[in-house]
Structures are given as structure tokens and as C-alpha cells.
PDB file of C-alpha atoms in Angstrom:
ATOM      1  CA  MET A  26      -2.201  -7.102 -17.556  1.00 87.00           C
ATOM      2  CA  ARG A  27      -2.531 -10.578 -18.964  1.00 96.00           C
ATOM      3  CA  PHE A  28      -2.221 -12.295 -15.578  1.00 98.00           C
ATOM      4  CA  CYS A  29      -4.224 -11.369 -12.528  1.00 97.00           C
ATOM      5  CA  ILE A  30      -4.655 -12.500  -8.929  1.00 98.00           C
ATOM      6  CA  SER A  31      -8.241 -11.895  -7.825  1.00 97.00           C
ATOM      7  CA  ALA A  32     -10.151 -12.083  -4.557  1.00 97.00           C
ATOM      8  CA  GLU A  33     -13.389 -11.794  -6.557  1.00 98.00           C
ATOM      9  CA  ALA A  34     -15.248 -14.424  -8.572  1.00 98.00           C
ATOM     10  CA  ILE A  35     -13.966 -14.802 -12.135  1.00 98.00           C
ATOM     11  CA  ASP A  36     -16.357 -13.621 -14.849  1.00 98.00           C
ATOM     12  CA  VAL A  37     -15.490 -16.018 -17.690  1.00 97.00           C
ATOM     13  CA  VAL A  38     -17.705 -14.228 -20.212  1.00 97.00           C
ATOM     14  CA  ALA A  39     -16.001 -10.903 -19.565  1.00 97.00           C
ATOM     15  CA  GLN A  40     -12.562 -12.534 -19.647  1.00 97.00           C
ATOM     16  CA  ALA A  41     -13.260 -14.273 -22.958  1.00 96.00           C
ATOM     17  CA  ARG A  42     -14.537 -11.026 -24.447  1.00 96.00           C
ATOM     18  CA  THR A  43     -11.133  -9.404 -23.847  1.00 95.00           C
ATOM     19  CA  LEU A  44      -9.545 -11.960 -26.185  1.00 96.00           C
ATOM     20  CA  ALA A  45     -11.921 -11.422 -29.120  1.00 95.00           C
ATOM     21  CA  SER A  46     -10.182 -10.402 -32.338  1.00 96.00           C
ATOM     22  CA  ALA A  47     -10.857 -10.497 -36.066  1.00 97.00           C
ATOM     23  CA  GLN A  48      -7.440 -12.202 -36.381  1.00 97.00           C
ATOM     24  CA  ALA A  49      -8.486 -15.122 -34.180  1.00 97.00           C
ATOM     25  CA  GLY A  50     -10.074 -18.162 -35.753  1.00 97.00           C
ATOM     26  CA  ALA A  51      -9.811 -20.099 -32.486  1.00 98.00           C
ATOM     27  CA  SER A  52     -10.501 -19.432 -28.855  1.00 97.00           C
ATOM     28  CA  VAL A  53      -9.694 -21.948 -26.123  1.00 98.00           C
ATOM     29  CA  SER A  54     -10.244 -21.652 -22.396  1.00 98.00           C
ATOM     30  CA  PHE A  55      -9.582 -23.732 -19.305  1.00 98.00           C
ATOM     31  CA  GLU A  56     -11.566 -23.567 -16.055  1.00 98.00           C
ATOM     32  CA  GLY A  57     -10.013 -25.079 -12.944  1.00 98.00           C
ATOM     33  CA  ARG A  58     -12.625 -25.687 -10.238  1.00 98.00           C
ATOM     34  CA  VAL A  59     -12.492 -26.755  -6.608  1.00 98.00           C
ATOM     35  CA  ARG A  60     -13.239 -30.474  -6.424  1.00 97.00           C
ATOM     36  CA  ASP A  61     -14.573 -32.426  -3.459  1.00 97.00           C
ATOM     37  CA  HIS A  62     -11.628 -34.815  -3.104  1.00 96.00           C
ATOM     38  CA  ASN A  63      -7.862 -35.085  -3.321  1.00 94.00           C
ATOM     39  CA  GLU A  64      -5.711 -38.196  -2.942  1.00 92.00           C
ATOM     40  CA  GLY A  65      -8.588 -40.200  -1.482  1.00 94.00           C
ATOM     41  CA  ARG A  66      -9.625 -37.554   1.056  1.00 96.00           C
ATOM     42  CA  ALA A  67     -12.925 -35.680   1.082  1.00 97.00           C
ATOM     43  CA  VAL A  68     -12.329 -31.939   0.639  1.00 97.00           C
ATOM     44  CA  VAL A  69     -14.923 -29.455   1.949  1.00 98.00           C
ATOM     45  CA  ARG A  70     -13.279 -26.164   0.858  1.00 97.00           C
ATOM     46  CA  LEU A  71      -9.995 -24.483  -0.096  1.00 97.00           C
ATOM     47  CA  ASP A  72      -8.190 -21.328   0.897  1.00 97.00           C
ATOM     48  CA  TYR A  73      -5.736 -19.874  -1.622  1.00 97.00           C
ATOM     49  CA  GLN A  74      -2.935 -17.481  -0.702  1.00 97.00           C
ATOM     50  CA  ALA A  75      -0.356 -15.868  -2.940  1.00 96.00           C
ATOM     51  CA  TYR A  76       2.652 -13.656  -2.680  1.00 93.00           C
ATOM     52  CA  ALA A  77       0.972 -11.175  -5.024  1.00 95.00           C
ATOM     53  CA  PRO A  78       3.939  -9.120  -6.356  1.00 96.00           C
ATOM     54  CA  LEU A  79       5.947 -12.197  -7.319  1.00 96.00           C
ATOM     55  CA  ALA A  80       2.860 -14.127  -8.485  1.00 97.00           C
ATOM     56  CA  GLN A  81       1.840 -11.248 -10.739  1.00 97.00           C
ATOM     57  CA  ALA A  82       5.318 -10.884 -12.255  1.00 98.00           C
ATOM     58  CA  GLU A  83       5.799 -14.622 -12.837  1.00 98.00           C
ATOM     59  CA  GLY A  84       2.281 -15.037 -14.229  1.00 98.00           C
ATOM     60  CA  GLU A  85       2.868 -12.199 -16.689  1.00 98.00           C
ATOM     61  CA  ARG A  86       6.119 -13.868 -17.799  1.00 98.00           C
ATOM     62  CA  ILE A  87       4.334 -17.176 -18.383  1.00 98.00           C
ATOM     63  CA  VAL A  88       1.560 -15.646 -20.494  1.00 98.00           C
ATOM     64  CA  ALA A  89       4.111 -13.662 -22.527  1.00 98.00           C
ATOM     65  CA  GLU A  90       6.140 -16.843 -23.093  1.00 98.00           C
ATOM     66  CA  ALA A  91       3.033 -18.669 -24.330  1.00 98.00           C
ATOM     67  CA  CYS A  92       2.135 -15.857 -26.713  1.00 97.00           C
ATOM     68  CA  ALA A  93       5.635 -15.779 -28.191  1.00 97.00           C
ATOM     69  CA  ARG A  94       6.050 -19.541 -28.349  1.00 98.00           C
ATOM     70  CA  PHE A  95       2.679 -20.480 -29.863  1.00 97.00           C
ATOM     71  CA  ALA A  96       1.827 -17.575 -32.183  1.00 93.00           C
ATOM     72  CA  THR A  97      -1.291 -16.521 -30.321  1.00 97.00           C
ATOM     73  CA  VAL A  98      -3.331 -13.398 -30.899  1.00 97.00           C
ATOM     74  CA  ASP A  99      -3.756 -12.922 -27.145  1.00 97.00           C
ATOM     75  CA  ALA A 100      -3.907 -14.812 -23.855  1.00 98.00           C
ATOM     76  CA  ALA A 101      -4.916 -14.193 -20.259  1.00 98.00           C
ATOM     77  CA  CYS A 102      -5.033 -15.958 -16.903  1.00 98.00           C
ATOM     78  CA  VAL A 103      -6.835 -15.163 -13.648  1.00 98.00           C
ATOM     79  CA  HIS A 104      -6.217 -17.039 -10.393  1.00 98.00           C
ATOM     80  CA  ARG A 105      -8.381 -16.670  -7.307  1.00 98.00           C
ATOM     81  CA  VAL A 106      -7.204 -16.172  -3.752  1.00 98.00           C
ATOM     82  CA  GLY A 107      -9.231 -16.428  -0.560  1.00 98.00           C
ATOM     83  CA  ALA A 108     -11.818 -18.968   0.576  1.00 98.00           C
ATOM     84  CA  LEU A 109     -13.414 -21.059  -2.195  1.00 98.00           C
ATOM     85  CA  ALA A 110     -16.229 -23.585  -1.952  1.00 98.00           C
ATOM     86  CA  ILE A 111     -16.565 -26.873  -3.806  1.00 98.00           C
ATOM     87  CA  GLY A 112     -17.360 -26.069  -7.446  1.00 98.00           C
ATOM     88  CA  ASP A 113     -15.989 -22.517  -7.329  1.00 98.00           C
ATOM     89  CA  LEU A 114     -13.782 -21.418 -10.203  1.00 98.00           C
ATOM     90  CA  ALA A 115     -10.194 -21.191  -8.947  1.00 98.00           C
ATOM     91  CA  VAL A 116      -8.313 -20.435 -12.171  1.00 98.00           C
ATOM     92  CA  TRP A 117      -9.210 -19.438 -15.718  1.00 98.00           C
ATOM     93  CA  VAL A 118      -6.952 -19.409 -18.774  1.00 98.00           C
ATOM     94  CA  GLY A 119      -8.029 -18.133 -22.175  1.00 98.00           C
ATOM     95  CA  VAL A 120      -6.176 -17.999 -25.476  1.00 98.00           C
ATOM     96  CA  SER A 121      -7.088 -16.703 -28.910  1.00 98.00           C
ATOM     97  CA  ALA A 122      -5.070 -17.608 -32.002  1.00 98.00           C
ATOM     98  CA  ALA A 123      -5.422 -17.844 -35.746  1.00 98.00           C
ATOM     99  CA  HIS A 124      -5.611 -21.653 -35.507  1.00 97.00           C
ATOM    100  CA  ARG A 125      -6.855 -24.147 -32.898  1.00 97.00           C
ATOM    101  CA  GLY A 126      -3.552 -25.995 -32.479  1.00 98.00           C
ATOM    102  CA  ALA A 127      -1.730 -22.917 -31.252  1.00 98.00           C
ATOM    103  CA  ALA A 128      -4.658 -21.971 -28.999  1.00 98.00           C
ATOM    104  CA  PHE A 129      -4.805 -25.429 -27.358  1.00 98.00           C
ATOM    105  CA  ASP A 130      -1.024 -25.638 -26.971  1.00 98.00           C
ATOM    106  CA  ALA A 131      -0.722 -22.162 -25.462  1.00 98.00           C
ATOM    107  CA  CYS A 132      -3.605 -22.748 -23.061  1.00 98.00           C
ATOM    108  CA  ARG A 133      -2.044 -25.969 -21.764  1.00 98.00           C
ATOM    109  CA  TYR A 134       1.353 -24.291 -21.469  1.00 98.00           C
ATOM    110  CA  VAL A 135      -0.061 -21.444 -19.373  1.00 98.00           C
ATOM    111  CA  ILE A 136      -1.925 -23.628 -16.865  1.00 98.00           C
ATOM    112  CA  ASP A 137       0.939 -26.110 -16.530  1.00 98.00           C
ATOM    113  CA  GLU A 138       3.529 -23.376 -15.976  1.00 98.00           C
ATOM    114  CA  VAL A 139       1.304 -21.418 -13.572  1.00 97.00           C
ATOM    115  CA  LYS A 140       0.915 -24.574 -11.452  1.00 95.00           C
ATOM    116  CA  LYS A 141       4.704 -25.103 -11.455  1.00 96.00           C
ATOM    117  CA  ARG A 142       6.084 -21.593 -11.083  1.00 96.00           C
ATOM    118  CA  VAL A 143       3.632 -19.125  -9.571  1.00 96.00           C
ATOM    119  CA  PRO A 144       3.795 -18.713  -5.759  1.00 95.00           C
ATOM    120  CA  ILE A 145       0.184 -19.604  -4.941  1.00 96.00           C
ATOM    121  CA  TRP A 146      -0.583 -22.034  -2.148  1.00 95.00           C
ATOM    122  CA  LYS A 147      -3.799 -23.791  -1.260  1.00 94.00           C
ATOM    123  CA  ASN A 148      -4.954 -24.947   2.125  1.00 97.00           C
ATOM    124  CA  GLU A 149      -7.252 -27.922   1.658  1.00 96.00           C
ATOM    125  CA  HIS A 150      -9.849 -28.371   4.383  1.00 97.00           C
ATOM    126  CA  TYR A 151     -10.898 -31.996   4.760  1.00 97.00           C
ATOM    127  CA  ALA A 152     -14.164 -33.539   5.949  1.00 97.00           C
ATOM    128  CA  ASP A 153     -12.378 -35.047   8.967  1.00 96.00           C
ATOM    129  CA  GLY A 154     -11.533 -31.550  10.262  1.00 96.00           C
ATOM    130  CA  GLU A 155      -7.853 -31.586   9.266  1.00 95.00           C
ATOM    131  CA  SER A 156      -6.276 -29.276   6.712  1.00 95.00           C
ATOM    132  CA  GLY A 157      -3.063 -29.176   4.742  1.00 92.00           C
ATOM    133  CA  TRP A 158      -1.121 -26.616   2.696  1.00 92.00           C
ATOM    134  CA  LEU A 159      -0.097 -27.491  -0.839  1.00 85.00           C
ATOM    135  CA  HIS A 160       1.754 -25.567  -3.523  1.00 67.00           C
ATOM    136  CA  PRO A 161       0.190 -26.164  -6.952  1.00 57.00           C
ATOM    137  CA  ASP A 162       3.307 -27.923  -8.227  1.00 56.00           C
ATOM    138  CA  ASP A 163       2.698 -30.639  -5.595  1.00 55.00           C
ATOM    139  CA  THR A 164      -0.114 -31.873  -7.857  1.00 50.00           C
ATOM    140  CA  PRO A 165       0.952 -33.989 -10.863  1.00 43.00           C
ATOM    141  CA  VAL A 166       0.462 -32.232 -14.211  1.00 42.00           C
ATOM    142  CA  GLY A 167      -2.875 -33.143 -15.729  1.00 43.00           C
ATOM    143  CA  GLN A 168      -4.775 -33.254 -12.448  1.00 45.00           C
TER     144      GLN A 168
END
């Protein structure tokens, strides 16, 4: 599996190790963390939920697309579900490739497409006691 939904903390060192290869001259990773604000509101925590069978299948498709499109050696993505605190790692993407350009491009492609296409929703809990559900594609790309 190149894409995984996990209720456990993401071990970035172990994930990166799975991408090591003598063919790879570049390794790029992205860490998406829970921040303490969104759209001017103070956030105190997040809860992520996913429709796991569809999320897994769509995530696998995205990683395979990136590997084919950008000539990578390998790629992987892990997305958390459950309750996460401020600063917790919510999503990790890693790519290895012969050259840095392909690694950077593939990494960006994976995170952007995961945010658009994978059925994962987050419930933001705000400092004022309110909460609200968001699908990742509700957030503009690059945020």
C-alpha cells in the first residue's frame, strides 16, 4: 500500500525509510500539521473522519498517478483519522526520485489531489466552543 489511513501517530522516520533506494538521488516529504487557527478563528483541536474503503482506493490512485506522471522511484502518503491536538501531524507525503524536480512535483501533486479527492472530513473545534465540519477541498490549495 502506498496510501494509508491511520488512527495512530505517523512515524515520519519509518515512512521515509520505506522510500529509500539506490536509484533515488532526491527525497522530498511534506508534513501537514494541525494549526491553531483557521479563517480568523482560534482552533483548539480537530477530529478527522474518513470513509476508509473509498479513501484508501482513491488515495492509492492518486499516488499511482503521481508515480507515473513524474517519474518517481516511489511515493507514499499517510493521513490520520481521529482526534488530533494542535501541532499533531495530520498528513505525511513522501516521494523519492532520481532528481529533485520530479520529487517536488510529485509530492505537491499528491497532497493537492488528496485534499481535493479523498473523502476525509475534519471537524474543527473552536475556542468559543463551536465546531464545524470541513472537507479538505474546502481549503484553498496552498493552505
